[in-house]
mmCIF file of C-alpha atoms in Angstrom:
data_model
loop_
_atom_site.group_PDB
_atom_site.id
_atom_site.type_symbol
_atom_site.label_atom_id
_atom_site.label_comp_id
_atom_site.label_asym_id
_atom_site.label_seq_id
_atom_site.Cartn_x
_atom_site.Cartn_y
_atom_site.Cartn_z
ATOM 1 C CA MET A 11 24.203 -25.801 -23.825
ATOM 2 C CA SER A 12 24.792 -22.895 -26.102
ATOM 3 C CA GLU A 13 22.041 -20.382 -26.604
ATOM 4 C CA PRO A 14 21.238 -20.335 -30.283
ATOM 5 C CA GLN A 15 19.586 -17.250 -31.629
ATOM 6 C CA LEU A 16 16.835 -18.380 -33.914
ATOM 7 C CA ASP A 17 14.524 -15.828 -35.408
ATOM 8 C CA GLU A 18 11.095 -16.475 -36.774
ATOM 9 C CA LEU A 19 12.363 -17.152 -40.274
ATOM 10 C CA ASP A 20 14.669 -19.891 -38.960
ATOM 11 C CA GLN A 21 11.782 -21.413 -37.038
ATOM 12 C CA ARG A 22 9.557 -21.452 -40.081
ATOM 13 C CA ILE A 23 12.237 -22.983 -42.264
ATOM 14 C CA ILE A 24 12.781 -25.714 -39.663
ATOM 15 C CA GLU A 25 9.053 -26.271 -39.509
ATOM 16 C CA GLN A 26 8.812 -26.816 -43.247
ATOM 17 C CA LEU A 27 11.852 -29.058 -43.411
ATOM 18 C CA ALA A 28 10.617 -31.145 -40.504
ATOM 19 C CA ARG A 29 7.529 -31.961 -42.524
ATOM 20 C CA ASN A 30 9.459 -32.715 -45.674
ATOM 21 C CA ALA A 31 13.205 -32.526 -45.826
ATOM 22 C CA ARG A 32 13.230 -32.806 -49.609
ATOM 23 C CA VAL A 33 11.303 -29.663 -50.341
ATOM 24 C CA SER A 34 13.454 -27.416 -52.542
ATOM 25 C CA ASN A 35 14.947 -24.119 -51.441
ATOM 26 C CA ARG A 36 12.861 -22.461 -54.090
ATOM 27 C CA GLN A 37 9.634 -23.902 -52.722
ATOM 28 C CA ILE A 38 10.480 -22.793 -49.189
ATOM 29 C CA ALA A 39 11.466 -19.368 -50.450
ATOM 30 C CA GLY A 40 8.202 -19.033 -52.326
ATOM 31 C CA SER A 41 6.055 -19.971 -49.376
ATOM 32 C CA LEU A 42 7.901 -17.672 -46.969
ATOM 33 C CA GLY A 43 8.266 -14.757 -49.355
ATOM 34 C CA VAL A 44 12.062 -14.519 -49.286
ATOM 35 C CA THR A 45 14.737 -15.255 -51.850
ATOM 36 C CA GLU A 46 16.153 -18.655 -52.583
ATOM 37 C CA GLY A 47 19.594 -17.352 -51.555
ATOM 38 C CA THR A 48 18.296 -16.421 -48.118
ATOM 39 C CA ILE A 49 16.946 -19.913 -47.613
ATOM 40 C CA ARG A 50 20.215 -21.438 -48.757
ATOM 41 C CA THR A 51 22.219 -19.282 -46.335
ATOM 42 C CA ARG A 52 19.889 -19.913 -43.431
ATOM 43 C CA ILE A 53 19.916 -23.664 -43.944
ATOM 44 C CA LYS A 54 23.695 -23.662 -44.195
ATOM 45 C CA ASP A 55 23.970 -21.690 -40.944
ATOM 46 C CA LEU A 56 21.547 -23.993 -39.161
ATOM 47 C CA GLN A 57 23.567 -26.991 -40.284
ATOM 48 C CA GLU A 58 26.838 -25.415 -39.238
ATOM 49 C CA GLN A 59 25.481 -24.657 -35.792
ATOM 50 C CA ARG A 60 24.344 -28.292 -35.631
ATOM 51 C CA LEU A 61 20.778 -27.239 -35.108
ATOM 52 C CA ILE A 62 19.446 -29.304 -37.953
ATOM 53 C CA GLN A 63 20.613 -32.344 -39.812
ATOM 54 C CA PHE A 64 19.117 -33.892 -42.903
ATOM 55 C CA THR A 65 18.953 -37.606 -42.742
ATOM 56 C CA VAL A 66 16.898 -40.747 -43.130
ATOM 57 C CA VAL A 67 15.073 -42.239 -40.209
ATOM 58 C CA THR A 68 14.312 -45.895 -40.803
ATOM 59 C CA ASP A 69 11.497 -47.737 -39.126
ATOM 60 C CA LEU A 70 12.175 -50.161 -36.302
ATOM 61 C CA ARG A 71 10.828 -52.985 -38.449
ATOM 62 C CA LEU A 72 13.873 -52.684 -40.678
ATOM 63 C CA ALA A 73 16.036 -53.358 -37.656
ATOM 64 C CA GLY A 74 14.050 -56.488 -36.814
ATOM 65 C CA SER A 75 11.547 -54.744 -34.519
ATOM 66 C CA PRO A 76 13.865 -54.467 -31.528
ATOM 67 C CA ASN A 77 12.885 -53.347 -28.042
ATOM 68 C CA LEU A 78 14.274 -50.204 -26.543
ATOM 69 C CA VAL A 79 16.275 -51.088 -23.459
ATOM 70 C CA MET A 80 17.109 -48.466 -20.868
ATOM 71 C CA LEU A 81 20.117 -49.030 -18.666
ATOM 72 C CA GLY A 82 20.452 -46.970 -15.519
ATOM 73 C CA VAL A 83 24.082 -47.066 -14.494
ATOM 74 C CA HIS A 84 25.117 -46.335 -10.929
ATOM 75 C CA ALA A 85 28.762 -45.374 -10.846
ATOM 76 C CA GLU A 86 31.459 -43.629 -8.878
ATOM 77 C CA PRO A 87 30.875 -39.937 -9.457
ATOM 78 C CA ALA A 88 34.481 -39.212 -10.321
ATOM 79 C CA ARG A 89 34.385 -41.800 -13.084
ATOM 80 C CA VAL A 90 31.162 -40.591 -14.704
ATOM 81 C CA PRO A 91 32.611 -38.398 -17.483
ATOM 82 C CA ALA A 92 35.063 -41.099 -18.570
ATOM 83 C CA LEU A 93 32.403 -43.784 -18.317
ATOM 84 C CA ALA A 94 30.092 -41.715 -20.510
ATOM 85 C CA GLN A 95 32.735 -41.820 -23.242
ATOM 86 C CA GLU A 96 33.394 -45.504 -22.729
ATOM 87 C CA LEU A 97 29.698 -46.326 -22.982
ATOM 88 C CA ALA A 98 29.334 -44.114 -26.036
ATOM 89 C CA ARG A 99 31.969 -46.175 -27.802
ATOM 90 C CA ILE A 100 29.899 -49.347 -27.475
ATOM 91 C CA PRO A 101 28.155 -49.603 -30.852
ATOM 92 C CA GLU A 102 25.034 -51.291 -29.482
ATOM 93 C CA ILE A 103 24.401 -48.337 -27.208
ATOM 94 C CA GLY A 104 22.521 -45.645 -29.069
ATOM 95 C CA ALA A 105 22.297 -42.928 -26.450
ATOM 96 C CA VAL A 106 24.312 -41.938 -23.409
ATOM 97 C CA VAL A 107 23.160 -39.255 -21.027
ATOM 98 C CA VAL A 108 24.878 -38.081 -17.861
ATOM 99 C CA LEU A 109 21.993 -37.887 -15.448
ATOM 100 C CA LEU A 110 21.552 -36.057 -12.158
ATOM 101 C CA GLY A 111 19.351 -38.026 -9.811
ATOM 102 C CA ARG A 112 17.931 -41.510 -10.411
ATOM 103 C CA TYR A 113 21.292 -42.864 -11.555
ATOM 104 C CA ASN A 114 24.562 -41.439 -12.815
ATOM 105 C CA LEU A 115 24.287 -42.446 -16.444
ATOM 106 C CA LEU A 116 21.437 -43.426 -18.663
ATOM 107 C CA ALA A 117 22.271 -45.571 -21.669
ATOM 108 C CA THR A 118 19.771 -46.868 -24.168
ATOM 109 C CA GLY A 119 19.918 -49.319 -27.007
ATOM 110 C CA LEU A 120 17.742 -51.296 -29.361
ATOM 111 C CA PHE A 121 17.879 -55.040 -28.846
ATOM 112 C CA THR A 122 16.105 -58.044 -30.271
ATOM 113 C CA SER A 123 17.334 -60.470 -27.632
ATOM 114 C CA LEU A 124 17.448 -60.291 -23.866
ATOM 115 C CA VAL A 125 20.465 -62.576 -23.879
ATOM 116 C CA GLU A 126 22.289 -59.941 -25.863
ATOM 117 C CA VAL A 127 21.328 -57.321 -23.265
ATOM 118 C CA HIS A 128 22.502 -59.547 -20.472
ATOM 119 C CA GLN A 129 25.835 -60.223 -22.148
ATOM 120 C CA LEU A 130 26.378 -56.564 -22.854
ATOM 121 C CA ILE A 131 25.826 -55.653 -19.220
ATOM 122 C CA ARG A 132 27.715 -58.605 -17.774
ATOM 123 C CA ASN A 133 30.698 -58.596 -20.112
ATOM 124 C CA ARG A 134 31.122 -55.020 -21.196
ATOM 125 C CA ILE A 135 29.440 -52.608 -18.804
ATOM 126 C CA LEU A 136 29.836 -54.067 -15.304
ATOM 127 C CA PRO A 137 33.594 -54.640 -15.831
ATOM 128 C CA LEU A 138 34.128 -50.941 -16.606
ATOM 129 C CA ARG A 139 36.005 -49.290 -13.783
ATOM 130 C CA GLY A 140 33.708 -47.311 -11.522
ATOM 131 C CA VAL A 141 30.458 -49.029 -12.463
ATOM 132 C CA ARG A 142 28.568 -50.184 -9.373
ATOM 133 C CA SER A 143 25.345 -51.547 -10.765
ATOM 134 C CA VAL A 144 23.053 -51.421 -13.762
ATOM 135 C CA GLU A 145 19.271 -51.195 -13.629
ATOM 136 C CA THR A 146 17.546 -52.624 -16.678
ATOM 137 C CA SER A 147 14.166 -51.690 -18.035
ATOM 138 C CA VAL A 148 12.693 -52.906 -21.313
ATOM 139 C CA SER A 149 10.180 -51.036 -23.397
ATOM 140 C CA VAL A 150 7.242 -53.183 -24.416
ATOM 141 C CA GLN A 151 5.285 -50.497 -26.217
ATOM 142 C CA ASN A 152 5.956 -47.043 -27.542
ATOM 143 C CA PHE A 153 3.225 -44.430 -27.246
ATOM 144 C CA LYS A 154 5.027 -41.402 -28.509
ATOM 145 C CA TYR A 155 8.305 -40.669 -30.173
ATOM 146 C CA ASN A 156 9.160 -37.416 -31.861
ATOM 147 C CA PHE A 157 11.677 -38.456 -34.479
ATOM 148 C CA GLY A 158 12.075 -34.905 -35.755
ATOM 149 C CA MET A 159 13.864 -33.814 -32.614
ATOM 150 C CA ALA A 160 17.114 -35.052 -31.098
ATOM 151 C CA ARG A 161 20.468 -34.004 -29.782
ATOM 152 C CA ILE A 162 22.761 -33.554 -32.729
ATOM 153 C CA THR A 163 26.103 -34.590 -31.335
ATOM 154 C CA PRO A 164 29.364 -34.480 -33.248
ATOM 155 C CA GLU A 165 29.711 -38.253 -32.853
ATOM 156 C CA VAL A 166 26.619 -39.050 -34.852
ATOM 157 C CA ARG A 167 28.373 -38.836 -38.167
ATOM 158 C CA PRO A 168 31.259 -36.893 -39.603
ATOM 159 C CA ARG A 169 29.988 -33.730 -41.173
ATOM 160 C CA SER A 170 30.422 -33.666 -44.895
ATOM 161 C CA ARG A 171 32.285 -30.386 -44.963
ATOM 162 C CA SER A 172 35.024 -31.603 -42.657
ATOM 163 C CA LYS A 173 35.443 -34.827 -44.573
ATOM 164 C CA ALA A 174 38.530 -33.483 -46.297
ATOM 165 C CA GLU A 175 40.314 -33.395 -42.970
ATOM 166 C CA ALA A 176 39.763 -37.145 -42.700
ATOM 167 C CA VAL A 177 39.745 -37.452 -38.951
ATOM 168 C CA PRO A 178 40.537 -41.060 -38.125
ATOM 169 C CA PRO A 179 37.574 -42.739 -36.485
ATOM 170 C CA ALA A 180 39.796 -44.045 -33.713
ATOM 171 C CA PRO A 181 38.299 -43.725 -30.261
ATOM 172 C CA ARG A 182 39.105 -40.363 -28.825
ATOM 173 C CA ALA A 183 37.949 -39.000 -25.546
ATOM 174 C CA LYS A 184 35.972 -36.013 -26.631
ATOM 175 C CA ALA A 185 34.935 -33.487 -24.070
ATOM 176 C CA SER A 186 31.513 -31.989 -24.478
ATOM 177 C CA GLY A 187 32.889 -28.580 -25.271
ATOM 178 C CA THR A 188 34.789 -29.359 -28.451
ATOM 179 C CA LYS A 189 32.104 -27.946 -30.696
ATOM 180 C CA GLY A 190 34.208 -25.058 -31.885
ATOM 181 C CA ARG A 191 36.755 -27.398 -33.381
ATOM 182 C CA ALA A 192 34.804 -27.975 -36.536
ATOM 183 C CA ALA A 193 35.001 -25.297 -39.200
ATOM 184 C CA ARG A 194 33.592 -22.165 -37.696
ATOM 185 C CA MET B 15 -12.762 -62.923 -50.589
ATOM 186 C CA PRO B 16 -9.136 -62.604 -49.595
ATOM 187 C CA THR B 17 -7.451 -65.701 -48.336
ATOM 188 C CA VAL B 18 -6.547 -65.429 -44.695
ATOM 189 C CA HIS B 19 -2.967 -66.349 -44.015
ATOM 190 C CA PRO B 20 -1.504 -67.079 -40.623
ATOM 191 C CA PHE B 21 0.282 -64.089 -39.228
ATOM 192 C CA PRO B 22 3.224 -63.519 -39.173
ATOM 193 C CA GLY B 23 3.902 -66.150 -41.761
ATOM 194 C CA PRO B 24 5.945 -65.464 -44.846
ATOM 195 C CA ARG B 25 4.297 -63.491 -47.549
ATOM 196 C CA PRO B 26 3.249 -65.841 -50.323
ATOM 197 C CA GLY B 27 5.194 -65.540 -53.496
ATOM 198 C CA PRO B 28 3.596 -64.632 -56.766
ATOM 199 C CA GLY B 29 1.956 -68.005 -57.213
ATOM 200 C CA PRO B 30 -1.468 -68.651 -58.681
ATOM 201 C CA ARG B 31 -3.108 -67.150 -55.595
ATOM 202 C CA ALA B 32 -1.158 -63.937 -55.726
ATOM 203 C CA THR B 33 -3.955 -61.983 -57.243
ATOM 204 C CA ALA B 34 -4.899 -58.476 -56.290
ATOM 205 C CA ASP B 35 -6.901 -59.863 -53.387
ATOM 206 C CA ILE B 36 -3.879 -61.088 -51.593
ATOM 207 C CA SER B 37 -2.669 -57.609 -50.874
ATOM 208 C CA VAL B 38 -5.543 -57.011 -48.497
ATOM 209 C CA GLY B 39 -3.955 -58.979 -45.737
ATOM 210 C CA PHE B 40 -0.365 -58.085 -46.392
ATOM 211 C CA ALA B 41 1.895 -55.140 -46.452
ATOM 212 C CA ALA B 42 1.958 -53.001 -49.513
ATOM 213 C CA TRP B 43 5.551 -53.970 -49.862
ATOM 214 C CA ALA B 44 6.603 -55.418 -53.209
ATOM 215 C CA VAL B 45 3.033 -56.300 -54.086
ATOM 216 C CA ASN B 46 2.323 -52.714 -54.927
ATOM 217 C CA GLN B 47 2.907 -52.133 -58.569
ATOM 218 C CA GLY B 48 0.910 -48.964 -58.533
ATOM 219 C CA SER B 49 -2.290 -50.421 -59.930
ATOM 220 C CA ASN B 50 -3.949 -51.712 -56.835
ATOM 221 C CA PRO B 51 -5.915 -49.197 -54.811
ATOM 222 C CA THR B 52 -6.438 -51.630 -51.933
ATOM 223 C CA MET B 53 -2.745 -51.583 -51.007
ATOM 224 C CA LYS B 54 -2.808 -49.025 -48.288
ATOM 225 C CA ILE B 55 -5.949 -50.006 -46.471
ATOM 226 C CA ASP B 56 -4.374 -52.474 -44.124
ATOM 227 C CA ALA B 57 -2.183 -50.158 -42.137
ATOM 228 C CA GLY B 58 -2.770 -52.194 -38.990
ATOM 229 C CA ALA B 59 -1.313 -55.391 -40.318
ATOM 230 C CA ALA B 60 1.278 -53.540 -42.339
ATOM 231 C CA ALA B 61 2.585 -51.957 -39.178
ATOM 232 C CA HIS B 62 3.620 -55.369 -37.929
ATOM 233 C CA GLN B 63 4.772 -56.709 -41.221
ATOM 234 C CA ALA B 64 8.401 -57.366 -41.768
ATOM 235 C CA ILE B 65 9.656 -55.300 -44.648
ATOM 236 C CA GLU B 66 12.724 -55.830 -46.670
ATOM 237 C CA LEU B 67 14.817 -53.459 -48.680
ATOM 238 C CA ASP B 68 16.586 -54.579 -51.785
ATOM 239 C CA ASP B 69 20.059 -53.387 -52.739
ATOM 240 C CA LEU B 70 18.784 -50.368 -54.623
ATOM 241 C CA ASP B 71 16.636 -49.279 -51.668
ATOM 242 C CA LYS B 72 19.600 -49.708 -49.371
ATOM 243 C CA GLY B 73 21.776 -47.664 -51.687
ATOM 244 C CA ILE B 74 19.239 -44.863 -51.683
ATOM 245 C CA VAL B 75 18.941 -44.927 -47.896
ATOM 246 C CA GLU B 76 22.699 -44.848 -47.494
ATOM 247 C CA ILE B 77 23.083 -41.784 -49.703
ATOM 248 C CA LEU B 78 20.231 -39.971 -48.010
ATOM 249 C CA ARG B 79 21.616 -40.784 -44.585
ATOM 250 C CA SER B 80 24.651 -38.672 -45.256
ATOM 251 C CA ASN B 81 22.717 -36.051 -47.191
ATOM 252 C CA GLY B 82 18.962 -36.038 -46.916
ATOM 253 C CA ARG B 83 18.818 -33.152 -49.373
ATOM 254 C CA ALA B 84 20.537 -34.956 -52.246
ATOM 255 C CA THR B 85 18.358 -34.571 -55.330
ATOM 256 C CA ASN B 86 16.826 -37.553 -57.085
ATOM 257 C CA GLN B 87 19.131 -36.789 -59.989
ATOM 258 C CA GLU B 88 22.240 -36.897 -57.796
ATOM 259 C CA ILE B 89 21.151 -40.178 -56.218
ATOM 260 C CA ALA B 90 20.272 -41.605 -59.613
ATOM 261 C CA GLU B 91 23.704 -40.820 -61.012
ATOM 262 C CA LYS B 92 25.485 -42.445 -58.087
ATOM 263 C CA LEU B 93 23.423 -45.597 -58.423
ATOM 264 C CA SER B 94 23.296 -45.659 -62.228
ATOM 265 C CA VAL B 95 19.525 -45.665 -62.495
ATOM 266 C CA SER B 96 17.031 -43.057 -63.643
ATOM 267 C CA ALA B 97 15.770 -40.214 -61.483
ATOM 268 C CA ALA B 98 12.241 -41.521 -62.045
ATOM 269 C CA THR B 99 13.231 -44.843 -60.495
ATOM 270 C CA ILE B 100 14.599 -43.037 -57.446
ATOM 271 C CA SER B 101 11.447 -41.007 -57.199
ATOM 272 C CA SER B 102 9.169 -44.041 -57.288
ATOM 273 C CA ARG B 103 11.353 -46.010 -54.891
ATOM 274 C CA LEU B 104 11.354 -43.159 -52.413
ATOM 275 C CA ARG B 105 7.625 -42.750 -52.648
ATOM 276 C CA ARG B 106 7.127 -46.428 -51.950
ATOM 277 C CA LEU B 107 9.570 -46.429 -49.043
ATOM 278 C CA GLU B 108 7.853 -43.478 -47.454
ATOM 279 C CA GLU B 109 4.322 -44.667 -48.107
ATOM 280 C CA SER B 110 5.036 -48.006 -46.502
ATOM 281 C CA ASN B 111 6.418 -46.137 -43.479
ATOM 282 C CA ALA B 112 9.763 -47.823 -43.915
ATOM 283 C CA ILE B 113 11.701 -44.573 -43.954
ATOM 284 C CA ARG B 114 11.267 -40.861 -43.518
ATOM 285 C CA VAL B 115 13.633 -38.335 -44.987
ATOM 286 C CA VAL B 116 13.608 -35.621 -42.382
ATOM 287 C CA ALA B 117 15.286 -32.601 -40.988
ATOM 288 C CA VAL B 118 16.101 -33.600 -37.458
ATOM 289 C CA ALA B 119 16.271 -30.496 -35.325
ATOM 290 C CA ASP B 120 18.321 -30.240 -32.192
ATOM 291 C CA PHE B 121 16.392 -29.863 -28.927
ATOM 292 C CA ALA B 122 17.967 -26.428 -28.661
ATOM 293 C CA ALA B 123 16.448 -25.376 -31.969
ATOM 294 C CA HIS B 124 13.068 -25.817 -30.325
ATOM 295 C CA GLY B 125 14.175 -23.893 -27.275
ATOM 296 C CA TYR B 126 14.402 -27.005 -25.134
ATOM 297 C CA HIS B 127 17.454 -26.383 -23.034
ATOM 298 C CA MET B 128 16.665 -29.025 -20.456
ATOM 299 C CA LEU B 129 16.023 -32.675 -20.913
ATOM 300 C CA ILE B 130 14.649 -34.791 -18.100
ATOM 301 C CA ALA B 131 14.121 -38.535 -17.901
ATOM 302 C CA VAL B 132 11.077 -39.363 -15.807
ATOM 303 C CA GLY B 133 10.071 -42.762 -14.470
ATOM 304 C CA VAL B 134 6.367 -43.077 -13.677
ATOM 305 C CA LYS B 135 4.681 -45.689 -11.502
ATOM 306 C CA VAL B 136 1.005 -46.298 -12.086
ATOM 307 C CA PHE B 137 -1.528 -47.517 -9.558
ATOM 308 C CA GLY B 138 -5.220 -48.208 -9.933
ATOM 309 C CA ARG B 139 -5.382 -47.527 -13.639
ATOM 310 C CA ASP B 140 -4.232 -49.144 -16.857
ATOM 311 C CA ALA B 141 -0.681 -47.947 -17.505
ATOM 312 C CA ALA B 142 -1.397 -47.719 -21.236
ATOM 313 C CA ALA B 143 -4.214 -45.253 -20.542
ATOM 314 C CA VAL B 144 -1.851 -43.149 -18.453
ATOM 315 C CA ALA B 145 0.713 -43.361 -21.266
ATOM 316 C CA ARG B 146 -1.810 -42.002 -23.748
ATOM 317 C CA ASP B 147 -2.605 -39.081 -21.435
ATOM 318 C CA LEU B 148 1.096 -38.335 -20.995
ATOM 319 C CA ALA B 149 1.666 -38.497 -24.743
ATOM 320 C CA LYS B 150 -0.696 -35.540 -25.150
ATOM 321 C CA LEU B 151 1.626 -33.230 -23.231
ATOM 322 C CA PRO B 152 3.609 -31.233 -25.784
ATOM 323 C CA GLU B 153 6.810 -31.224 -23.734
ATOM 324 C CA VAL B 154 6.892 -35.009 -23.761
ATOM 325 C CA PHE B 155 9.302 -36.217 -26.410
ATOM 326 C CA SER B 156 8.823 -39.944 -25.874
ATOM 327 C CA VAL B 157 6.642 -42.292 -23.837
ATOM 328 C CA HIS B 158 7.391 -45.963 -23.380
ATOM 329 C CA LEU B 159 5.515 -48.642 -21.500
ATOM 330 C CA MET B 160 8.225 -50.514 -19.639
ATOM 331 C CA GLN B 161 8.943 -53.837 -18.063
ATOM 332 C CA GLY B 162 11.131 -52.682 -15.236
ATOM 333 C CA PRO B 163 11.183 -50.703 -12.008
ATOM 334 C CA PHE B 164 8.844 -48.061 -13.478
ATOM 335 C CA ASP B 165 5.734 -48.669 -15.536
ATOM 336 C CA LEU B 166 6.399 -45.789 -17.886
ATOM 337 C CA GLU B 167 9.479 -43.885 -18.966
ATOM 338 C CA LEU B 168 9.326 -40.391 -20.420
ATOM 339 C CA LEU B 169 11.833 -38.149 -22.034
ATOM 340 C CA VAL B 170 10.804 -34.539 -21.650
ATOM 341 C CA GLY B 171 12.131 -31.321 -23.131
ATOM 342 C CA LEU B 172 11.794 -28.157 -21.079
ATOM 343 C CA LYS B 173 12.788 -24.606 -21.742
ATOM 344 C CA GLU B 174 14.086 -23.727 -18.298
ATOM 345 C CA PHE B 175 14.614 -25.022 -14.791
ATOM 346 C CA ALA B 176 11.482 -23.413 -13.393
ATOM 347 C CA GLU B 177 9.361 -25.501 -15.721
ATOM 348 C CA ILE B 178 10.326 -28.770 -14.047
ATOM 349 C CA ASN B 179 8.058 -28.229 -11.097
ATOM 350 C CA VAL B 180 5.185 -26.975 -13.212
ATOM 351 C CA PHE B 181 5.492 -29.919 -15.536
ATOM 352 C CA LEU B 182 5.779 -32.607 -12.878
ATOM 353 C CA THR B 183 3.362 -31.193 -10.326
ATOM 354 C CA ASP B 184 0.763 -29.407 -12.402
ATOM 355 C CA HIS B 185 0.723 -31.608 -15.476
ATOM 356 C CA VAL B 186 1.987 -35.110 -14.781
ATOM 357 C CA ALA B 187 1.014 -35.599 -11.142
ATOM 358 C CA ARG B 188 -2.589 -34.651 -11.861
ATOM 359 C CA ILE B 189 -3.112 -37.428 -14.368
ATOM 360 C CA PRO B 190 -5.238 -40.135 -12.695
ATOM 361 C CA GLY B 191 -3.267 -43.271 -11.929
ATOM 362 C CA VAL B 192 0.141 -41.594 -11.574
ATOM 363 C CA SER B 193 1.361 -42.847 -8.211
ATOM 364 C CA ASP B 194 5.074 -42.151 -8.213
ATOM 365 C CA LEU B 195 7.521 -40.026 -10.163
ATOM 366 C CA SER B 196 11.267 -40.129 -10.380
ATOM 367 C CA ALA B 197 12.989 -37.493 -12.454
ATOM 368 C CA GLY B 198 16.587 -37.228 -13.540
ATOM 369 C CA ILE B 199 18.068 -34.160 -15.190
ATOM 370 C CA ALA B 200 20.307 -34.604 -18.210
ATOM 371 C CA ALA B 201 23.590 -32.896 -17.398
ATOM 372 C CA ASP B 202 25.249 -33.915 -20.642
ATOM 373 C CA ILE B 203 24.076 -35.792 -23.692
ATOM 374 C CA VAL B 204 27.129 -37.612 -24.920
ATOM 375 C CA LYS B 205 25.563 -39.748 -27.610
ATOM 376 C CA PHE B 206 22.170 -39.633 -29.207
ATOM 377 C CA GLU B 207 21.512 -41.716 -32.304
ATOM 378 C CA PHE B 208 18.292 -41.025 -34.045
ATOM 379 C CA ASN B 209 18.386 -42.898 -37.312
ATOM 380 C CA VAL B 210 16.112 -45.731 -36.215
ATOM 381 C CA ALA B 211 12.732 -44.932 -34.728
ATOM 382 C CA PRO B 212 9.148 -46.064 -34.624
ATOM 383 C CA LEU B 213 7.573 -44.441 -37.693
#
């Protein structure tokens, strides 16, 4: 992970935007005693470094109140990086983490049917080369979830500024270190 | 007195019974025309209520997904409605907890350079009570009660390697009922979607 240098002003801007992303630059500037231009520049920098992203989080109810399903994948170590990419390309899987200990890969998804989970594992995960077994665990209740914090990965959504380059959305094996590719 | 309707049955349409009273037992959704102060009192039931977005709502959400900082005016122009309509729609969407327009910050922006996934087994105590205790720890990003090999699953953000032991041994292990811990360290986060969450 890169070591971002955030000063106190950055932190306080993030704090305000986390509470309300639609607060204007002018309002932030006023409350922090800096110019509107400073706020604009800082926000732009934070976005370019992929440290913040403005978006809409929709409630689970809108997705039919699904359950979070965690899949612990045991796999051949040599195949783990490739498998991470293959799992990430499955649309139903929302998160893929290469994990040390417990299992080799952790994949999560939101599902409304256990049959769907079963079919995903049986038909699309177990057949992947290098996968040995999959441990399934289903969330029945959430006690805490901090929706203001996440890993902002390049895959989440094409960044608006690079739209002009029109990168085809075809599957491409992206190594984790390709960050510098986007406009820098 | 409000009529009690079986839950989770369909919300009654605006028939003769759809007076102001009816809103007491049902989500503020659609019923709320701004004149009824009882709309927001039933957060408990509303939390379980199915909510539906119409095409305009969906259009707004779609635009904000790609740019959460788009102004009401910009959204209004794209959807050919007035900025006031956008403003009231957004207020309603947020007040009913259907959506949140947020700045999502990367873990790194908070100084969390390590992410660990911890499975917790509970013995001799209600797992939900343990979950509530765990949720109070600031490093804990998420807590789920699970049906699976572990009773609880946590996602935890830590600033550095040395904090793992402090967190697991000094904080988590001391919570009554925690009988087993299994921690995995995130070596690489390849995908992390965050647009749907419990709000």
